[in-house]
Coordinates of C-alpha atoms in Angstrom, one line a residue:
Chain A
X5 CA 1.9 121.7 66.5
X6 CA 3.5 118.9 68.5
X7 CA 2.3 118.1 72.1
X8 CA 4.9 121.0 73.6
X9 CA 4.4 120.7 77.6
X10 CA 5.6 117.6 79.4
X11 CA 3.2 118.5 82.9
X12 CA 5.1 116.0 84.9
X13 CA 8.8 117.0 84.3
X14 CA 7.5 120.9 84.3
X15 CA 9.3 121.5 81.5
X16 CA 7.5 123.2 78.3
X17 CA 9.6 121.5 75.6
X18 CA 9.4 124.6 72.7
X19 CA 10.8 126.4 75.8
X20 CA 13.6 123.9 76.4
X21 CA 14.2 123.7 72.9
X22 CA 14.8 127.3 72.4
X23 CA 17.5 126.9 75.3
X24 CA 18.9 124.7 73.3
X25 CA 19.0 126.2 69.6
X26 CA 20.5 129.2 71.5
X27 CA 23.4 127.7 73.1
X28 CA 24.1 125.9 69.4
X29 CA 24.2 129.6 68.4
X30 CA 26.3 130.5 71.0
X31 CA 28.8 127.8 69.3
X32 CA 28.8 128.9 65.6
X33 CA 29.0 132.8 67.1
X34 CA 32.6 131.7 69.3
X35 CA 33.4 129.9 66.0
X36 CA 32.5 132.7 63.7
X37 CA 30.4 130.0 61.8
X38 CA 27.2 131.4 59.9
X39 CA 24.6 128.6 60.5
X40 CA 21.2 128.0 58.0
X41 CA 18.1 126.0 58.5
X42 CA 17.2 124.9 55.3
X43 CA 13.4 123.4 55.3
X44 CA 10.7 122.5 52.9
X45 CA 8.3 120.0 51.7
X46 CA 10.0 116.7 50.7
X47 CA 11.0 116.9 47.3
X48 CA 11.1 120.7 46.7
X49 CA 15.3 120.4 46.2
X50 CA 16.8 121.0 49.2
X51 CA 19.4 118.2 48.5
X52 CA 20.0 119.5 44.7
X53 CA 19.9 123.2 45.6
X54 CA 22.7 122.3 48.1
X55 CA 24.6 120.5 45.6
X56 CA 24.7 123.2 43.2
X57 CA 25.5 125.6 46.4
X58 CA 28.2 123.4 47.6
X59 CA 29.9 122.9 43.9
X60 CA 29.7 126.7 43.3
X61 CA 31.1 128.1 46.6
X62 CA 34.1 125.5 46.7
X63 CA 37.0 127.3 47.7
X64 CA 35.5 130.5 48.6
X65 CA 33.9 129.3 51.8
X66 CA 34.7 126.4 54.1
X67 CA 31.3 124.7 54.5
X68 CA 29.9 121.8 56.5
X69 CA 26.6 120.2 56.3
X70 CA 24.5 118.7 58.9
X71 CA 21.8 116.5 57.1
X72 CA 18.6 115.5 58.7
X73 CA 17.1 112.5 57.5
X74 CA 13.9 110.3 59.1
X75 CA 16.2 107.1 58.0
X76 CA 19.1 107.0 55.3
X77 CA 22.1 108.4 54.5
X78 CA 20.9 108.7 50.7
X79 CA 21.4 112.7 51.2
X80 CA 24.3 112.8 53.3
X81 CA 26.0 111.0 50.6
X82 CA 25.3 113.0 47.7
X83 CA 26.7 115.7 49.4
X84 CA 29.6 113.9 50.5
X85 CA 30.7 113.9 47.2
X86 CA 30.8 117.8 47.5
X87 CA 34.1 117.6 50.0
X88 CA 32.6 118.8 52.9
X89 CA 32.3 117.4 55.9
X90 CA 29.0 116.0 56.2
X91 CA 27.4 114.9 59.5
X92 CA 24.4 112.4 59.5
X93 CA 21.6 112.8 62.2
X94 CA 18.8 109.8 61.3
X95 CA 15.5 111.5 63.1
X96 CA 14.0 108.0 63.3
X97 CA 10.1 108.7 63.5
X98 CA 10.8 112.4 64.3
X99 CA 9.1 115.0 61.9
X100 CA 11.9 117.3 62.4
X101 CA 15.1 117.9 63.6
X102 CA 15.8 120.0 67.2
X103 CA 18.2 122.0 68.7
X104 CA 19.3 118.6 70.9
X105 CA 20.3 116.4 67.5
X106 CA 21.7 119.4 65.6
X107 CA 23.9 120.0 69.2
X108 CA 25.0 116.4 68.8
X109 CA 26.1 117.3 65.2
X110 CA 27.9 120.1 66.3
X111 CA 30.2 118.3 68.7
X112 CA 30.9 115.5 65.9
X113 CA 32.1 118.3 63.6
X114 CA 33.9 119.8 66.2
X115 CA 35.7 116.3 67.3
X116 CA 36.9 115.7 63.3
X117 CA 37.7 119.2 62.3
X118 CA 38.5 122.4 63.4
X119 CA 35.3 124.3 63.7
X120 CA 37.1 127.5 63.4
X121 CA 38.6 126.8 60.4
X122 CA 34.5 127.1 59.2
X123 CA 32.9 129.8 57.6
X124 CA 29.4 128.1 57.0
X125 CA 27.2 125.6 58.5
X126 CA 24.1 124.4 56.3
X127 CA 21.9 121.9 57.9
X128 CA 19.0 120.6 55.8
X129 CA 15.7 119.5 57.5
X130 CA 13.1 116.8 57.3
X131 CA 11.2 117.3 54.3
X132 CA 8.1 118.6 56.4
X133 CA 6.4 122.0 55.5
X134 CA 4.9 121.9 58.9
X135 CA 6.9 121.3 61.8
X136 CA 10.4 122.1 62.0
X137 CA 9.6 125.7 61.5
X138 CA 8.6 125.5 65.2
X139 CA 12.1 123.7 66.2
X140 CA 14.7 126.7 66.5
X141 CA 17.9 124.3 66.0
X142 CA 20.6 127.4 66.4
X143 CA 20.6 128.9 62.8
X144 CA 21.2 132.7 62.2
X145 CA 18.3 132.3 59.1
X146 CA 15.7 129.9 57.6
X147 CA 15.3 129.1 54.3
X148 CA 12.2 127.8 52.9
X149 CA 11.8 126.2 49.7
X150 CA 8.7 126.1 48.0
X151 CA 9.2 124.3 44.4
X152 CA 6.8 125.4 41.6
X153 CA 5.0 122.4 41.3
X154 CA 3.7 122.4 44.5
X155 CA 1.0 125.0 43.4
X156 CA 0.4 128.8 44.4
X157 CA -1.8 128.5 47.4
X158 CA 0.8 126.9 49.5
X159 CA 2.1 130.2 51.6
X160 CA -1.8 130.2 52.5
X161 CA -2.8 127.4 53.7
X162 CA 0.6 126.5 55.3
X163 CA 1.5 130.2 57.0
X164 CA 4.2 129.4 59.7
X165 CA 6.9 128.6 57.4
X166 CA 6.6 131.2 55.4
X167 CA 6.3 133.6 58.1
X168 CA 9.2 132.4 60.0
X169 CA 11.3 132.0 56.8
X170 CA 14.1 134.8 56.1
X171 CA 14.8 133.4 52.8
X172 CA 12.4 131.8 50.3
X173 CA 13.6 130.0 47.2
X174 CA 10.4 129.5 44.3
X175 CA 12.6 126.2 43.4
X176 CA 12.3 123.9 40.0
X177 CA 11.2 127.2 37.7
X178 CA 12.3 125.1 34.7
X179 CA 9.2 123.4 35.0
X180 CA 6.9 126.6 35.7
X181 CA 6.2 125.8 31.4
X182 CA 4.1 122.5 31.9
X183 CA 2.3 123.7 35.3
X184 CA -0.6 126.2 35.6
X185 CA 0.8 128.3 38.0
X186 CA 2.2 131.4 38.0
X187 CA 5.4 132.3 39.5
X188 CA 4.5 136.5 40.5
X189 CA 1.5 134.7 41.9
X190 CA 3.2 132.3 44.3
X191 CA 5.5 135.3 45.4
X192 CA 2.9 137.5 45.8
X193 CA 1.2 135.4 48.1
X194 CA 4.6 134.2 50.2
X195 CA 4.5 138.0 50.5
X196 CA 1.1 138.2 52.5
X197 CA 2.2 135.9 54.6
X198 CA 5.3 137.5 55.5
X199 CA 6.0 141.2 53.5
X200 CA 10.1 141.2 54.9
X201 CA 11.0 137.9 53.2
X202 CA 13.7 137.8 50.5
X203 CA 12.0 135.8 47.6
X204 CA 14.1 134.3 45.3
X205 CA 13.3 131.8 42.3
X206 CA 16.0 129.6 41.2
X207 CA 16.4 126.3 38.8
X208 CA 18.9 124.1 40.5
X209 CA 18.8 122.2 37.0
X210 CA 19.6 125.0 34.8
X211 CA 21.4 126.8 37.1
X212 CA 19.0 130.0 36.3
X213 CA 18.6 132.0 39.9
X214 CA 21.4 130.5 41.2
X215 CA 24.0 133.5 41.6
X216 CA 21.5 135.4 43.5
X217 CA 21.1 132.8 46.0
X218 CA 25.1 132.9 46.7
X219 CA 25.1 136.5 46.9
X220 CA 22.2 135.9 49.5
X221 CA 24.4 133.4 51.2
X222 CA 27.9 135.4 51.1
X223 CA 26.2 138.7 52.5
X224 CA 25.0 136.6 55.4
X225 CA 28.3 135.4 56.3
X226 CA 29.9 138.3 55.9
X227 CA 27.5 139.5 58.5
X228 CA 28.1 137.0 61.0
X229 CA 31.8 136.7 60.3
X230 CA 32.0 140.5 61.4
X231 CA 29.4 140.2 64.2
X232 CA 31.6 137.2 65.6
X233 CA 35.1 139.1 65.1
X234 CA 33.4 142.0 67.0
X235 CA 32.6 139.5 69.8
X236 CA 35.8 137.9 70.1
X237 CA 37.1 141.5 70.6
X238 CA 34.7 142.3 73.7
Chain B
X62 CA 7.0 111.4 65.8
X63 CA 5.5 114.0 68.0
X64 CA 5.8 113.7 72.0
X65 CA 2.8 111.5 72.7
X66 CA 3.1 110.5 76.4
X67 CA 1.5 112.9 78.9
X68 CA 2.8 111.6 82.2
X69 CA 0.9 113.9 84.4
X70 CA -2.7 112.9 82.9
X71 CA -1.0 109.6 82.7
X72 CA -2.4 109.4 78.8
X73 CA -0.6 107.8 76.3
X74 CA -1.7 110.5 73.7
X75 CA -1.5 107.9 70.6
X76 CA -3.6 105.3 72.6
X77 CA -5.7 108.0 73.5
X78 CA -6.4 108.8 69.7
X79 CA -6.3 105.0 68.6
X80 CA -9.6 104.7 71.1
X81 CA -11.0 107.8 69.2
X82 CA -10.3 106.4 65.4
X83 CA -12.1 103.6 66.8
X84 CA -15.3 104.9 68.3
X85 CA -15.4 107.1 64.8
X86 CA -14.9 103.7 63.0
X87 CA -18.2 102.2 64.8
X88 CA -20.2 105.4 63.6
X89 CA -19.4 105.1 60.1
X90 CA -19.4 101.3 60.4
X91 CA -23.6 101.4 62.0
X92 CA -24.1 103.6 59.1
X93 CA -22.7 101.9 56.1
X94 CA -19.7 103.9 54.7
X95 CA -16.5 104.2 54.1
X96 CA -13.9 106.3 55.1
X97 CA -10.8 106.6 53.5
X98 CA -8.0 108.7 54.9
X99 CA -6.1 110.8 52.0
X100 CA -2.6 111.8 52.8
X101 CA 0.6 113.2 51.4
X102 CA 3.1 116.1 51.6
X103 CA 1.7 119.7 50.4
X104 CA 0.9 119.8 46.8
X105 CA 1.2 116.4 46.0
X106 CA -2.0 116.8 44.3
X107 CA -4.8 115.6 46.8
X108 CA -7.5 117.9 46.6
X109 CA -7.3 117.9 42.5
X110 CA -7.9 114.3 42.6
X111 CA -10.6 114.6 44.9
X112 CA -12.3 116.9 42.6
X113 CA -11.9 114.3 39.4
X114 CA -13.1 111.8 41.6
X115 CA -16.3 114.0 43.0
X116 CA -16.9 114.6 39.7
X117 CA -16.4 110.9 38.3
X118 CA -19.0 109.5 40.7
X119 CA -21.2 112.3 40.9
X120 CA -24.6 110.1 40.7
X121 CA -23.0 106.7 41.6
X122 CA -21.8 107.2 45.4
X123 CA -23.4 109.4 48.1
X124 CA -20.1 111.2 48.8
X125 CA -19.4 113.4 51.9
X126 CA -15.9 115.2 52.2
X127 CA -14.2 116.1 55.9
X128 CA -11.3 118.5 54.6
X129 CA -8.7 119.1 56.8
X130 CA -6.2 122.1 56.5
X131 CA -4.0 124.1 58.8
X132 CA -5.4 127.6 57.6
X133 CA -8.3 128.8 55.1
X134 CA -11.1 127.0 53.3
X135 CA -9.5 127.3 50.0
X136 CA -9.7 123.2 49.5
X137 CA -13.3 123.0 50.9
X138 CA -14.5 125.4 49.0
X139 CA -13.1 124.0 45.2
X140 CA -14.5 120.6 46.9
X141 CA -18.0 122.3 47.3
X142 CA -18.4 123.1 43.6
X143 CA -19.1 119.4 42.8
X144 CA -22.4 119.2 45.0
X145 CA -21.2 117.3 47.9
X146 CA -21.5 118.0 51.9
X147 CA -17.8 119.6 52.8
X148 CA -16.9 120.0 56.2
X149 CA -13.7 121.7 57.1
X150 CA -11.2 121.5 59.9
X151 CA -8.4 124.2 60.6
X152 CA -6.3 122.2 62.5
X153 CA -4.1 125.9 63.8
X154 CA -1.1 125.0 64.5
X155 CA -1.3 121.2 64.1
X156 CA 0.6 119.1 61.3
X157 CA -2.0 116.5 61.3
X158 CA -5.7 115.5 62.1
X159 CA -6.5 113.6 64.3
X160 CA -9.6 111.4 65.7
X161 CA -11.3 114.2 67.6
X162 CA -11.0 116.5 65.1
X163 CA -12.6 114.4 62.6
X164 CA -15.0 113.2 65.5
X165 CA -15.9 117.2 65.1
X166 CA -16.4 116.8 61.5
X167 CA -18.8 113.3 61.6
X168 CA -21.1 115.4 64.4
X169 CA -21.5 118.4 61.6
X170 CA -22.3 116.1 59.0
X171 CA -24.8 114.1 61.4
X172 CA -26.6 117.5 61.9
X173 CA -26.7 118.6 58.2
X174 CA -27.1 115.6 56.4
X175 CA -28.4 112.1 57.0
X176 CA -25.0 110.1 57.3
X177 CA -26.9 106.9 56.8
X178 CA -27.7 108.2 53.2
X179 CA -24.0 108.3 52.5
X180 CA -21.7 105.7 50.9
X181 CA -18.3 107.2 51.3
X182 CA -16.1 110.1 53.3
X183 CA -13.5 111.3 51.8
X184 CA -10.9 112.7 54.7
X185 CA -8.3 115.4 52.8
X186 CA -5.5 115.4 55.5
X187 CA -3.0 118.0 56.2
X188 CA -0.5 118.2 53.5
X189 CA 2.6 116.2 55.7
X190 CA 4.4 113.2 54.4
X191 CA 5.6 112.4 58.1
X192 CA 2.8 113.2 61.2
X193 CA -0.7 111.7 59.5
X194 CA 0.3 108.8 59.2
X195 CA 0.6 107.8 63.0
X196 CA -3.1 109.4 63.4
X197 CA -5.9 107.2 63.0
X198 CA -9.1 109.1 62.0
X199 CA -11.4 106.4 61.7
X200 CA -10.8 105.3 58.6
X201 CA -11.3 101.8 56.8
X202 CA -8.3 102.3 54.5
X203 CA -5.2 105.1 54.0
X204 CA -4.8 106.2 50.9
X205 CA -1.3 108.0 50.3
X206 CA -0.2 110.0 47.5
X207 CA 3.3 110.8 45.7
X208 CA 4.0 112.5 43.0
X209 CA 6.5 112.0 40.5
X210 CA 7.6 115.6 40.8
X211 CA 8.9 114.3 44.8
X212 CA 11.7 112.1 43.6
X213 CA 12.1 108.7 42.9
X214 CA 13.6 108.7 46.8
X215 CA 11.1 109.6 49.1
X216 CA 9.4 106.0 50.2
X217 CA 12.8 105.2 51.3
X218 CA 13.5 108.6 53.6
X219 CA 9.6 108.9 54.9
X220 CA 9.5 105.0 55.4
X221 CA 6.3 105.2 57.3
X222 CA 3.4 106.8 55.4
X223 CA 4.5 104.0 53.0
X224 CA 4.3 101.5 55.6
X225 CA 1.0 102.3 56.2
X226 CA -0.8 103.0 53.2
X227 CA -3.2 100.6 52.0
X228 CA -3.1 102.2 48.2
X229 CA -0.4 104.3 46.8
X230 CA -1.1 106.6 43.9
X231 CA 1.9 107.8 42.3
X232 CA 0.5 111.4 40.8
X233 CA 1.3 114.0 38.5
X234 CA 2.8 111.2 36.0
X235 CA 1.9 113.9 32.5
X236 CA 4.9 115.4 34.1
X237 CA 7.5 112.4 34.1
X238 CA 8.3 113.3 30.5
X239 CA 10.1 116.5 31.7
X240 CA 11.5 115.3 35.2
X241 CA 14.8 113.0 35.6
X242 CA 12.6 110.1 37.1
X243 CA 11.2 106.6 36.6
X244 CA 7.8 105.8 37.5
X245 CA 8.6 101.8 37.6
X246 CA 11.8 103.0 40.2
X247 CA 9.2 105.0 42.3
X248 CA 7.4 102.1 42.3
X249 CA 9.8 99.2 43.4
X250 CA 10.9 101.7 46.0
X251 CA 7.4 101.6 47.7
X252 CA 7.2 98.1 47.0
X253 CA 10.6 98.0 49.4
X254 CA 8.4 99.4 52.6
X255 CA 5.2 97.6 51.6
X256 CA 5.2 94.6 49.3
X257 CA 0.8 94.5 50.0
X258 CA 0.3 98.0 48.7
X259 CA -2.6 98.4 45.7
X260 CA 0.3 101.2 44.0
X261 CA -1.9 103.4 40.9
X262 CA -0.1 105.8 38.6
X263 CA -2.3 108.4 38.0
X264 CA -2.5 112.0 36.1
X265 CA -5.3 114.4 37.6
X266 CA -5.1 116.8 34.6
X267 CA -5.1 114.1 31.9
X268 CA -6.9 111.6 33.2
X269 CA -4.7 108.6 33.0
X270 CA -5.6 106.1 35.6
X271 CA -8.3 107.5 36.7
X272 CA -10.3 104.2 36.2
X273 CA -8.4 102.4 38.6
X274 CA -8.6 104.1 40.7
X275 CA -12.3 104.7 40.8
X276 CA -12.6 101.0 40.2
X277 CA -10.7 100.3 43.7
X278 CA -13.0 102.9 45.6
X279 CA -16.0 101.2 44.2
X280 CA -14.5 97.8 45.6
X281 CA -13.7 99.5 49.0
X282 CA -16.9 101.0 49.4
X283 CA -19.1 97.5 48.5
X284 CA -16.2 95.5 51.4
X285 CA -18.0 98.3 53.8
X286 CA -21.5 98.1 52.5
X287 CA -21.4 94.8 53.0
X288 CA -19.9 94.2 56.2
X289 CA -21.9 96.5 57.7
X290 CA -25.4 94.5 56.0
X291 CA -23.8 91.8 58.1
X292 CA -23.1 93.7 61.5
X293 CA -26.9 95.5 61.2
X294 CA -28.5 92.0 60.3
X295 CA -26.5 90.6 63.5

């Protein structure tokens, strides 16, 4: 965990952070936006996962992306090529991204397009399996991708993610062939570590898990899209 | 980066550390050995080529291992099957060990073992791309791992793990075959951050490059033995 309390200014930061991730929620809500943390290792897919997502749900659902990067824009451009707004935020030595940058994200989307015109917001993370699942940034779910090659003990040894997670993705299951590791094993224990968790194996490359994952995503809009009708009504 | 200023203790956090690396430097410096500082993101393979190397020198270098992990002694306890002192760390919460922690560690082996009979210490970081690196432990050289399964990317978006590693072992390469990815493009990428970097492609279930890579621990270790010859004799 980061050094969290600042004595001086008072101000305990995971506190002030959680301020902030829930006036960023307060945003997509008025906007009727769903909004998803998407966080992992580095290298687990996040980038390709989204590429497939963004290529599949084209037309169906108006999606931006906020991309979190420690320097680059090698992400943010392959998704550019998506259509979708995408929306840069370089982290610089930051380990993850917080509800501050993503807010600064939000109000660039909102000065280029017309946030209302949005049905989904996906930011991806720093690849870090560790920290941002303490960062709140104003998403309605987390998704956490472990990718196969990353070995079975994982969920163990690195428990907040998994336990904070509402989605998991068991990512690059084409490869589950040349790896000893079994994939009932790596669920199983992602389940001890957190029994609600939707657990869902997919092969960006092949394509194999994919539907379920846009099923997963569509319910959770729908969701949102209601709740946010029903507080526009109020 | 994490917040490392505490204003009210007026303690630059990462200063406060660097002072620690550095007393835990001067112990393993009187006694003759080496500490290298092993580091990369979850499941890049570190504690599997810990257990080739334990196993490769078993009889050659008096090894001691300080194993750090968030949760569980699952590591530790493969590590202990090849004969060796282990002493592990849960760092909680925390993405990252640092000097007192390992401070911790170097007291435990003092107690149970006679450090001046060892050669080298192996320090297993947490599995995090981003956080260990700005962490001195103590150790004479960082040694970082990435494996092929990450993407050819990665040096370029976690710039400074790169930076700082002293050797670079590009792992996992029996699985290149099946992965869109070019060891030699991994490589120039990390030669991008850091043109000094000793960079060794290496397979832990194969066995390919092992050699080298015991080869530049041997090298290490004799630097050490030898400076410290000089420092005692002084």
């Amino acid at each position: 965990m980061h050094q969290t309390f600042d004595a001086a200014l008072g101000i305990d930061l995971l506190h002030a952070n959680q301020a902030g991730a829930d006036h960023n929620r307060a945003h997509f809500d008025r906007w009727g936006i769903t909004c998803l943390n998407v966080m992992s290792s580095p290298g687990a897919g996040k980038t390709a996962l989204l590429e497939k997502t963004l290529a599949a749900l084209y037309g169906e659902l108006a999606i931006a992306v906020i991309e979190g990067d420690m320097t680059t824009e090698l992400d943010a451009d392959r998704l550019r090529q998506y259509g979708v707004p995408v929306v840069a935020i370089n982290t610089g030595r930051s380990c993850h991204l917080d509800a501050q940058m993503v807010a600064g994200g939000i109000h660039t989307l909102e000065h280029q397009h017309n946030p209302k015109a949005l049905d989904l917001v996906l930011v991806e993370n720093v690849g870090n399996l560790v920290c941002p699942a303490e960062f709140e940034v104003g998403e309605h779910a987390k998704v956490a991708l472990l990718s196969v090659t990353e070995g079975e003990d994982k969920p163990l040894k690195y428990p907040i993610m998994f336990q904070e997670a509402d989605c998991l993705l068991i990512t690059k299951i084409d490869l589950a062939p040349y790896l000893e590791v079994s994939i009932e094993q790596i669920a199983a224990n992602v389940r001890q570590m957190n029994p609600d968790v939707t657990i869902l194996p997919v092969s960006a490359k092949t394509g194999e898990g994919l539907q379920p994952w846009l099923d997963w995503i569509k319910a959770r809009v729908q969701l949102i899209a209601n709740t946010g009708n029903f507080q526009l009504s109020n």
